[in-house]
PDB file of C-alpha atoms and ligand atoms in Angstrom:
ATOM      1  CA  MET A   1     126.938 116.032  80.548  1.00  0.00           C
ATOM      2  CA  TRP A   2     128.912 113.079  81.884  1.00  0.00           C
ATOM      3  CA  ILE A   3     131.417 112.346  84.666  1.00  0.00           C
ATOM      4  CA  ASP A   4     134.173 109.735  84.389  1.00  0.00           C
ATOM      5  CA  THR A   5     134.558 108.839  88.068  1.00  0.00           C
ATOM      6  CA  HIS A   6     137.747 106.791  87.608  1.00  0.00           C
ATOM      7  CA  CYS A   7     140.434 107.417  85.014  1.00  0.00           C
ATOM      8  CA  HIS A   8     144.226 107.051  85.139  1.00  0.00           C
ATOM      9  CA  LEU A   9     144.908 109.748  82.575  1.00  0.00           C
ATOM     10  CA  ASP A  10     148.442 110.139  83.929  1.00  0.00           C
ATOM     11  CA  ALA A  11     149.304 106.505  83.082  1.00  0.00           C
ATOM     12  CA  HIS A  12     152.296 105.973  80.803  1.00  0.00           C
ATOM     13  CA  GLU A  13     149.994 104.478  78.151  1.00  0.00           C
ATOM     14  CA  PHE A  14     148.852 108.036  77.391  1.00  0.00           C
ATOM     15  CA  GLY A  15     152.398 109.287  76.819  1.00  0.00           C
ATOM     16  CA  ASN A  16     152.187 113.056  76.316  1.00  0.00           C
ATOM     17  CA  GLU A  17     148.523 112.888  75.224  1.00  0.00           C
ATOM     18  CA  SER A  18     146.903 113.278  78.661  1.00  0.00           C
ATOM     19  CA  VAL A  19     145.821 116.899  78.167  1.00  0.00           C
ATOM     20  CA  ALA A  20     144.641 116.216  74.622  1.00  0.00           C
ATOM     21  CA  GLN A  21     142.633 113.193  75.844  1.00  0.00           C
ATOM     22  CA  ALA A  22     140.882 115.357  78.442  1.00  0.00           C
ATOM     23  CA  ALA A  23     139.943 117.828  75.673  1.00  0.00           C
ATOM     24  CA  LEU A  24     138.717 114.991  73.450  1.00  0.00           C
ATOM     25  CA  ALA A  25     136.505 113.780  76.312  1.00  0.00           C
ATOM     26  CA  LYS A  26     135.233 117.316  76.919  1.00  0.00           C
ATOM     27  CA  ALA A  27     134.205 117.514  73.259  1.00  0.00           C
ATOM     28  CA  GLN A  28     132.100 114.374  73.864  1.00  0.00           C
ATOM     29  CA  GLY A  29     130.362 115.960  76.873  1.00  0.00           C
ATOM     30  CA  VAL A  30     132.583 114.506  79.598  1.00  0.00           C
ATOM     31  CA  ASP A  31     132.688 117.575  81.826  1.00  0.00           C
ATOM     32  CA  MET A  32     134.605 115.983  84.686  1.00  0.00           C
ATOM     33  CA  ILE A  33     137.218 113.240  84.973  1.00  0.00           C
ATOM     34  CA  VAL A  34     138.330 111.970  88.381  1.00  0.00           C
ATOM     35  CA  LEU A  35     142.039 111.097  88.478  1.00  0.00           C
ATOM     36  CA  PRO A  36     142.929 108.730  91.341  1.00  0.00           C
ATOM     37  CA  ALA A  37     146.525 108.563  92.546  1.00  0.00           C
ATOM     38  CA  VAL A  38     148.271 105.227  93.066  1.00  0.00           C
ATOM     39  CA  GLU A  39     151.426 106.046  95.053  1.00  0.00           C
ATOM     40  CA  VAL A  40     153.215 108.966  96.707  1.00  0.00           C
ATOM     41  CA  ALA A  41     155.347 109.404  93.574  1.00  0.00           C
ATOM     42  CA  ASN A  42     152.353 110.393  91.471  1.00  0.00           C
ATOM     43  CA  PHE A  43     150.487 112.646  93.946  1.00  0.00           C
ATOM     44  CA  ALA A  44     151.945 115.811  92.371  1.00  0.00           C
ATOM     45  CA  ILE A  45     151.399 114.460  88.861  1.00  0.00           C
ATOM     46  CA  VAL A  46     147.636 113.924  89.231  1.00  0.00           C
ATOM     47  CA  ALA A  47     147.268 117.289  91.008  1.00  0.00           C
ATOM     48  CA  GLN A  48     149.143 119.096  88.220  1.00  0.00           C
ATOM     49  CA  LEU A  49     147.253 117.289  85.480  1.00  0.00           C
ATOM     50  CA  ALA A  50     143.928 118.214  87.113  1.00  0.00           C
ATOM     51  CA  ALA A  51     145.089 121.844  87.287  1.00  0.00           C
ATOM     52  CA  SER A  52     146.160 121.946  83.655  1.00  0.00           C
ATOM     53  CA  VAL A  53     142.777 121.008  82.115  1.00  0.00           C
ATOM     54  CA  ASP A  54     139.316 122.406  82.818  1.00  0.00           C
ATOM     55  CA  ASN A  55     137.517 119.066  83.251  1.00  0.00           C
ATOM     56  CA  ALA A  56     139.493 117.048  85.790  1.00  0.00           C
ATOM     57  CA  CYS A  57     139.841 116.674  89.535  1.00  0.00           C
ATOM     58  CA  TYR A  58     141.917 114.251  91.589  1.00  0.00           C
ATOM     59  CA  ALA A  59     142.180 111.945  94.585  1.00  0.00           C
ATOM     60  CA  LEU A  60     145.197 111.004  96.696  1.00  0.00           C
ATOM     61  CA  GLY A  61     145.913 107.512  97.949  1.00  0.00           C
ATOM     62  CA  ILE A  62     148.079 104.408  97.825  1.00  0.00           C
ATOM     63  CA  HIS A  63     146.737 101.665  95.517  1.00  0.00           C
ATOM     64  CA  PRO A  64     146.914  98.066  96.839  1.00  0.00           C
ATOM     65  CA  ILE A  65     149.133  97.025  93.916  1.00  0.00           C
ATOM     66  CA  TYR A  66     151.655  99.675  95.070  1.00  0.00           C
ATOM     67  CA  VAL A  67     151.537  98.592  98.703  1.00  0.00           C
ATOM     68  CA  PRO A  68     154.455  96.114  98.381  1.00  0.00           C
ATOM     69  CA  HIS A  69     156.802  99.044  97.639  1.00  0.00           C
ATOM     70  CA  ALA A  70     155.166 101.492 100.017  1.00  0.00           C
ATOM     71  CA  LYS A  71     156.761 102.511 103.324  1.00  0.00           C
ATOM     72  CA  GLU A  72     154.848 103.195 106.486  1.00  0.00           C
ATOM     73  CA  ASP A  73     156.125 106.785 106.255  1.00  0.00           C
ATOM     74  CA  ASP A  74     154.141 107.141 102.998  1.00  0.00           C
ATOM     75  CA  LEU A  75     151.007 107.229 105.164  1.00  0.00           C
ATOM     76  CA  ARG A  76     152.381 110.247 107.023  1.00  0.00           C
ATOM     77  CA  VAL A  77     153.153 111.921 103.677  1.00  0.00           C
ATOM     78  CA  LEU A  78     149.633 111.112 102.477  1.00  0.00           C
ATOM     79  CA  ARG A  79     148.032 112.601 105.584  1.00  0.00           C
ATOM     80  CA  GLU A  80     150.119 115.780 105.212  1.00  0.00           C
ATOM     81  CA  GLN A  81     149.346 116.150 101.522  1.00  0.00           C
ATOM     82  CA  VAL A  82     145.641 115.533 102.110  1.00  0.00           C
ATOM     83  CA  ALA A  83     145.657 118.261 104.775  1.00  0.00           C
ATOM     84  CA  ALA A  84     147.289 120.663 102.289  1.00  0.00           C
ATOM     85  CA  ALA A  85     144.995 119.613  99.426  1.00  0.00           C
ATOM     86  CA  MET A  86     141.853 120.459 101.417  1.00  0.00           C
ATOM     87  CA  ASP A  87     142.408 124.034 100.150  1.00  0.00           C
ATOM     88  CA  ASP A  88     142.507 122.833  96.535  1.00  0.00           C
ATOM     89  CA  PRO A  89     139.019 122.763  94.974  1.00  0.00           C
ATOM     90  CA  ARG A  90     140.201 120.104  92.510  1.00  0.00           C
ATOM     91  CA  PHE A  91     140.917 117.612  95.324  1.00  0.00           C
ATOM     92  CA  VAL A  92     137.832 115.439  95.839  1.00  0.00           C
ATOM     93  CA  ALA A  93     138.556 112.094  97.543  1.00  0.00           C
ATOM     94  CA  LEU A  94     140.939 109.584  99.043  1.00  0.00           C
ATOM     95  CA  GLY A  95     141.957 106.986  96.483  1.00  0.00           C
ATOM     96  CA  GLU A  96     142.699 104.695  94.972  1.00  0.00           C
ATOM     97  CA  ILE A  97     142.737 102.449  98.024  1.00  0.00           C
ATOM     98  CA  GLY A  98     141.511  98.933  98.688  1.00  0.00           C
ATOM     99  CA  LEU A  99     142.397  95.267  98.771  1.00  0.00           C
ATOM    100  CA  ASP A 100     143.548  93.039  95.908  1.00  0.00           C
ATOM    101  CA  PHE A 101     143.355  89.324  96.742  1.00  0.00           C
ATOM    102  CA  PHE A 102     143.589  88.282  93.086  1.00  0.00           C
ATOM    103  CA  ILE A 103     147.251  88.890  92.256  1.00  0.00           C
ATOM    104  CA  PRO A 104     149.098  85.888  93.801  1.00  0.00           C
ATOM    105  CA  MET A 105     152.026  87.916  95.179  1.00  0.00           C
ATOM    106  CA  LEU A 106     149.584  90.161  97.043  1.00  0.00           C
ATOM    107  CA  THR A 107     147.816  87.260  98.725  1.00  0.00           C
ATOM    108  CA  GLU A 108     150.807  85.896 100.636  1.00  0.00           C
ATOM    109  CA  PRO A 109     150.022  86.229 104.360  1.00  0.00           C
ATOM    110  CA  ALA A 110     152.514  89.028 105.112  1.00  0.00           C
ATOM    111  CA  MET A 111     151.426  91.017 102.064  1.00  0.00           C
ATOM    112  CA  ARG A 112     147.769  90.466 102.871  1.00  0.00           C
ATOM    113  CA  ASP A 113     148.407  91.925 106.319  1.00  0.00           C
ATOM    114  CA  LYS A 114     150.318  94.871 104.863  1.00  0.00           C
ATOM    115  CA  GLN A 115     147.466  95.576 102.426  1.00  0.00           C
ATOM    116  CA  VAL A 116     144.924  95.520 105.250  1.00  0.00           C
ATOM    117  CA  PHE A 117     147.118  97.823 107.354  1.00  0.00           C
ATOM    118  CA  PHE A 118     147.483 100.375 104.532  1.00  0.00           C
ATOM    119  CA  PHE A 119     143.785 100.151 103.687  1.00  0.00           C
ATOM    120  CA  ARG A 120     142.661 100.713 107.276  1.00  0.00           C
ATOM    121  CA  GLU A 121     145.082 103.584 107.863  1.00  0.00           C
ATOM    122  CA  GLN A 122     143.874 105.276 104.681  1.00  0.00           C
ATOM    123  CA  LEU A 123     140.224 104.774 105.657  1.00  0.00           C
ATOM    124  CA  LYS A 124     141.075 106.559 108.923  1.00  0.00           C
ATOM    125  CA  ILE A 125     142.600 109.486 107.004  1.00  0.00           C
ATOM    126  CA  ALA A 126     139.420 109.688 104.899  1.00  0.00           C
ATOM    127  CA  ARG A 127     137.277 109.605 108.029  1.00  0.00           C
ATOM    128  CA  ASP A 128     139.398 112.255 109.780  1.00  0.00           C
ATOM    129  CA  PHE A 129     139.039 114.659 106.827  1.00  0.00           C
ATOM    130  CA  ASN A 130     135.408 113.704 106.138  1.00  0.00           C
ATOM    131  CA  LEU A 131     136.308 112.526 102.627  1.00  0.00           C
ATOM    132  CA  PRO A 132     134.807 109.833 100.400  1.00  0.00           C
ATOM    133  CA  VAL A 133     137.041 106.971  99.211  1.00  0.00           C
ATOM    134  CA  LEU A 134     137.618 105.400  95.787  1.00  0.00           C
ATOM    135  CA  THR A 135     138.054 101.680  96.365  1.00  0.00           C
ATOM    136  CA  HIS A 136     139.785  98.960  94.370  1.00  0.00           C
ATOM    137  CA  VAL A 137     138.082  95.672  95.306  1.00  0.00           C
ATOM    138  CA  ARG A 138     139.310  92.425  93.777  1.00  0.00           C
ATOM    139  CA  ARG A 139     138.342  89.063  95.313  1.00  0.00           C
ATOM    140  CA  SER A 140     137.891  91.069  98.515  1.00  0.00           C
ATOM    141  CA  GLN A 141     134.307  92.369  98.549  1.00  0.00           C
ATOM    142  CA  ASP A 142     133.362  91.189 102.031  1.00  0.00           C
ATOM    143  CA  VAL A 143     136.710  92.094 103.630  1.00  0.00           C
ATOM    144  CA  VAL A 144     136.567  95.618 102.169  1.00  0.00           C
ATOM    145  CA  LEU A 145     132.990  95.968 103.402  1.00  0.00           C
ATOM    146  CA  LYS A 146     134.014  94.827 106.893  1.00  0.00           C
ATOM    147  CA  HIS A 147     136.747  97.463 107.229  1.00  0.00           C
ATOM    148  CA  VAL A 148     134.610 100.242 105.717  1.00  0.00           C
ATOM    149  CA  ARG A 149     131.819  99.313 108.131  1.00  0.00           C
ATOM    150  CA  GLN A 150     134.248  99.547 111.066  1.00  0.00           C
ATOM    151  CA  ILE A 151     135.970 102.812 110.132  1.00  0.00           C
ATOM    152  CA  ARG A 152     133.202 104.646 108.244  1.00  0.00           C
ATOM    153  CA  PRO A 153     134.667 107.145 105.806  1.00  0.00           C
ATOM    154  CA  ASN A 154     132.234 109.660 104.304  1.00  0.00           C
ATOM    155  CA  GLY A 155     130.922 107.232 101.641  1.00  0.00           C
ATOM    156  CA  GLY A 156     132.735 106.488  98.420  1.00  0.00           C
ATOM    157  CA  ILE A 157     132.708 104.616  95.147  1.00  0.00           C
ATOM    158  CA  ALA A 158     133.270 100.859  94.782  1.00  0.00           C
ATOM    159  CA  HIS A 159     135.166 101.192  91.520  1.00  0.00           C
ATOM    160  CA  ALA A 160     134.632  98.594  88.739  1.00  0.00           C
ATOM    161  CA  PHE A 161     132.015  96.888  90.873  1.00  0.00           C
ATOM    162  CA  ASN A 162     131.959  93.143  90.363  1.00  0.00           C
ATOM    163  CA  GLY A 163     130.195  91.660  93.365  1.00  0.00           C
ATOM    164  CA  SER A 164     126.809  90.193  94.218  1.00  0.00           C
ATOM    165  CA  ALA A 165     123.505  92.009  94.684  1.00  0.00           C
ATOM    166  CA  GLN A 166     123.891  91.522  98.439  1.00  0.00           C
ATOM    167  CA  GLN A 167     127.388  93.028  98.425  1.00  0.00           C
ATOM    168  CA  ALA A 168     126.084  95.931  96.323  1.00  0.00           C
ATOM    169  CA  GLN A 169     123.470  96.559  98.992  1.00  0.00           C
ATOM    170  CA  GLY A 170     126.208  96.454 101.646  1.00  0.00           C
ATOM    171  CA  TYR A 171     128.017  99.308  99.891  1.00  0.00           C
ATOM    172  CA  ILE A 172     124.820 101.271  99.313  1.00  0.00           C
ATOM    173  CA  ASP A 173     124.018 101.014 103.036  1.00  0.00           C
ATOM    174  CA  LEU A 174     127.443 102.566 103.775  1.00  0.00           C
ATOM    175  CA  GLY A 175     126.779 105.559 101.513  1.00  0.00           C
ATOM    176  CA  PHE A 176     128.646 104.190  98.515  1.00  0.00           C
ATOM    177  CA  LYS A 177     127.927 104.342  94.810  1.00  0.00           C
ATOM    178  CA  LEU A 178     128.899 101.483  92.503  1.00  0.00           C
ATOM    179  CA  GLY A 179     131.140 102.191  89.521  1.00  0.00           C
ATOM    180  CA  PHE A 180     130.201 100.626  86.173  1.00  0.00           C
ATOM    181  CA  GLY A 181     132.256 100.860  82.996  1.00  0.00           C
ATOM    182  CA  GLY A 182     133.647  98.867  80.098  1.00  0.00           C
ATOM    183  CA  ALA A 183     133.018  95.442  81.683  1.00  0.00           C
ATOM    184  CA  MET A 184     129.265  95.992  81.334  1.00  0.00           C
ATOM    185  CA  THR A 185     129.581  96.319  77.533  1.00  0.00           C
ATOM    186  CA  PHE A 186     130.454  92.630  77.050  1.00  0.00           C
ATOM    187  CA  THR A 187     127.377  90.450  76.471  1.00  0.00           C
ATOM    188  CA  ARG A 188     129.028  87.553  78.356  1.00  0.00           C
ATOM    189  CA  ALA A 189     129.287  89.674  81.553  1.00  0.00           C
ATOM    190  CA  LEU A 190     125.910  88.403  82.702  1.00  0.00           C
ATOM    191  CA  GLN A 191     126.182  89.204  86.422  1.00  0.00           C
ATOM    192  CA  ILE A 192     127.510  92.748  85.911  1.00  0.00           C
ATOM    193  CA  ARG A 193     124.871  93.465  83.264  1.00  0.00           C
ATOM    194  CA  ARG A 194     122.111  92.118  85.502  1.00  0.00           C
ATOM    195  CA  LEU A 195     123.223  94.382  88.355  1.00  0.00           C
ATOM    196  CA  ALA A 196     123.588  97.372  86.036  1.00  0.00           C
ATOM    197  CA  ALA A 197     120.023  96.780  84.886  1.00  0.00           C
ATOM    198  CA  ASP A 198     118.484  96.077  88.288  1.00  0.00           C
ATOM    199  CA  LEU A 199     120.230  98.248  90.901  1.00  0.00           C
ATOM    200  CA  PRO A 200     118.594 101.567  91.739  1.00  0.00           C
ATOM    201  CA  LEU A 201     119.912 104.101  89.208  1.00  0.00           C
ATOM    202  CA  GLU A 202     120.670 106.397  92.167  1.00  0.00           C
ATOM    203  CA  SER A 203     123.415 103.961  93.242  1.00  0.00           C
ATOM    204  CA  ILE A 204     125.300 103.913  89.927  1.00  0.00           C
ATOM    205  CA  VAL A 205     128.170 106.069  88.648  1.00  0.00           C
ATOM    206  CA  LEU A 206     130.025 105.673  85.360  1.00  0.00           C
ATOM    207  CA  GLU A 207     133.753 105.249  84.897  1.00  0.00           C
ATOM    208  CA  THR A 208     136.286 104.140  82.304  1.00  0.00           C
ATOM    209  CA  ASP A 209     139.311 103.084  84.419  1.00  0.00           C
ATOM    210  CA  ALA A 210     141.235 104.182  81.300  1.00  0.00           C
ATOM    211  CA  PRO A 211     143.667 103.049  79.978  1.00  0.00           C
ATOM    212  CA  ASP A 212     142.309  99.711  81.325  1.00  0.00           C
ATOM    213  CA  ILE A 213     138.908  97.919  81.110  1.00  0.00           C
ATOM    214  CA  ALA A 214     138.293  98.918  77.491  1.00  0.00           C
ATOM    215  CA  PRO A 215     134.673  98.574  76.316  1.00  0.00           C
ATOM    216  CA  SER A 216     133.898  95.811  73.788  1.00  0.00           C
ATOM    217  CA  TRP A 217     134.240  98.139  70.750  1.00  0.00           C
ATOM    218  CA  VAL A 218     137.743  99.253  71.839  1.00  0.00           C
ATOM    219  CA  HIS A 219     139.011  95.984  73.334  1.00  0.00           C
ATOM    220  CA  PRO A 220     141.884  95.042  73.356  1.00  0.00           C
ATOM    221  CA  GLY A 221     142.915  98.628  72.624  1.00  0.00           C
ATOM    222  CA  ARG A 222     143.565 101.500  75.001  1.00  0.00           C
ATOM    223  CA  ASN A 223     140.525 102.832  76.839  1.00  0.00           C
ATOM    224  CA  SER A 224     140.029 106.608  77.112  1.00  0.00           C
ATOM    225  CA  PRO A 225     137.640 108.969  78.944  1.00  0.00           C
ATOM    226  CA  ASP A 226     135.819 110.040  75.762  1.00  0.00           C
ATOM    227  CA  GLN A 227     134.205 106.558  75.818  1.00  0.00           C
ATOM    228  CA  VAL A 228     131.943 107.463  78.767  1.00  0.00           C
ATOM    229  CA  PRO A 229     128.913 108.558  76.696  1.00  0.00           C
ATOM    230  CA  ARG A 230     128.935 105.334  74.681  1.00  0.00           C
ATOM    231  CA  ILE A 231     129.328 103.279  77.883  1.00  0.00           C
ATOM    232  CA  GLY A 232     126.425 105.291  79.312  1.00  0.00           C
ATOM    233  CA  ALA A 233     124.369 104.442  76.227  1.00  0.00           C
ATOM    234  CA  VAL A 234     124.895 100.737  76.981  1.00  0.00           C
ATOM    235  CA  LEU A 235     123.610 101.305  80.513  1.00  0.00           C
ATOM    236  CA  ALA A 236     120.575 103.134  79.093  1.00  0.00           C
ATOM    237  CA  GLU A 237     119.859 100.223  76.772  1.00  0.00           C
ATOM    238  CA  LEU A 238     120.230  97.647  79.579  1.00  0.00           C
ATOM    239  CA  ARG A 239     117.776  99.612  81.720  1.00  0.00           C
ATOM    240  CA  GLY A 240     115.360 100.603  78.969  1.00  0.00           C
ATOM    241  CA  MET A 241     115.913 104.290  79.715  1.00  0.00           C
ATOM    242  CA  THR A 242     116.910 107.268  77.638  1.00  0.00           C
ATOM    243  CA  VAL A 243     120.572 108.211  77.370  1.00  0.00           C
ATOM    244  CA  GLU A 244     119.643 111.674  78.697  1.00  0.00           C
ATOM    245  CA  GLN A 245     118.143 110.152  81.870  1.00  0.00           C
ATOM    246  CA  VAL A 246     121.259 108.062  82.453  1.00  0.00           C
ATOM    247  CA  ALA A 247     123.580 111.032  81.850  1.00  0.00           C
ATOM    248  CA  ALA A 248     121.674 113.328  84.188  1.00  0.00           C
ATOM    249  CA  THR A 249     121.229 110.822  87.021  1.00  0.00           C
ATOM    250  CA  THR A 250     124.740 109.342  86.990  1.00  0.00           C
ATOM    251  CA  THR A 251     126.190 112.884  86.951  1.00  0.00           C
ATOM    252  CA  GLU A 252     124.031 113.840  89.922  1.00  0.00           C
ATOM    253  CA  ASN A 253     125.046 110.628  91.722  1.00  0.00           C
ATOM    254  CA  ALA A 254     128.742 111.405  91.223  1.00  0.00           C
ATOM    255  CA  GLN A 255     128.248 114.927  92.548  1.00  0.00           C
ATOM    256  CA  ASN A 256     126.368 113.568  95.573  1.00  0.00           C
ATOM    257  CA  VAL A 257     129.037 111.043  96.520  1.00  0.00           C
ATOM    258  CA  LEU A 258     131.947 113.410  95.737  1.00  0.00           C
ATOM    259  CA  PRO A 259     130.572 116.628  97.237  1.00  0.00           C
ATOM    260  CA  ARG A 260     133.806 118.557  96.653  1.00  0.00           C
ATOM    261  CA  ILE A 261     133.450 118.099  92.893  1.00  0.00           C
ATOM    262  CA  SER A 262     132.590 121.271  91.059  1.00  0.00           C
ATOM    263  CA  VAL A 263     131.957 120.988  87.366  1.00  0.00           C
ATOM    264  CA  ARG A 264     133.466 124.041  85.747  1.00  0.00           C
TER     265      ARG A 264
HETATM  266 ZN1  LIG B   5     142.149 102.511  89.130  1.00  0.00          ZN
END
């Protein structure tokens, strides 16, 4: 049994195949797929997709790349929809939220400030509803850590983790798990592979970030959630463990950090 803790199955790259892709993943033992939202316009879409398959759940949030188009009122809508979704057993977290200081347009001073404002307000929503967060962290490890440390949501997942061992420990100390996926399958990704091998297994969850971050054997093609077991096998090899151990522990870790998840 496996959990894909981060997958954009509603992305346009999947066309009308989203439901079929979830079934394909299920056939490979992927019993749960977490679908993060990226903007108000797709809140209903991820919720409906999660409801229409038996192995998906969802998160609600405004992704940093969507912040330029977001209005302050979107935060009110988010808070309202989170309040309503607390009755939905398929709703598990606040996300995808975070800071992207890689894309040039997002690093201009005014946009940097707007990103930080949206990130902090969403961390407060997570804290108020006692929810974990799914974070997008790009060239912003220490700034994300600073705001999480100040506002303290109920843990979370640093998705597609790509920081230092010290930054990893910073997240772990705040009740976070670190998401590893396709990036770890490239032999040149020395730092990520070293961390995947050395971090406590209890701090690691698996993800695809499909349709993005394809593993080496799919690259440059479209990633999909049925790749999780093979990605997990890479982690097992890096750590000198059995695939069964990696599957069981990463599944347990995902359930611990996303306590609302119920694998059906
Ligand atoms: Zn994402």
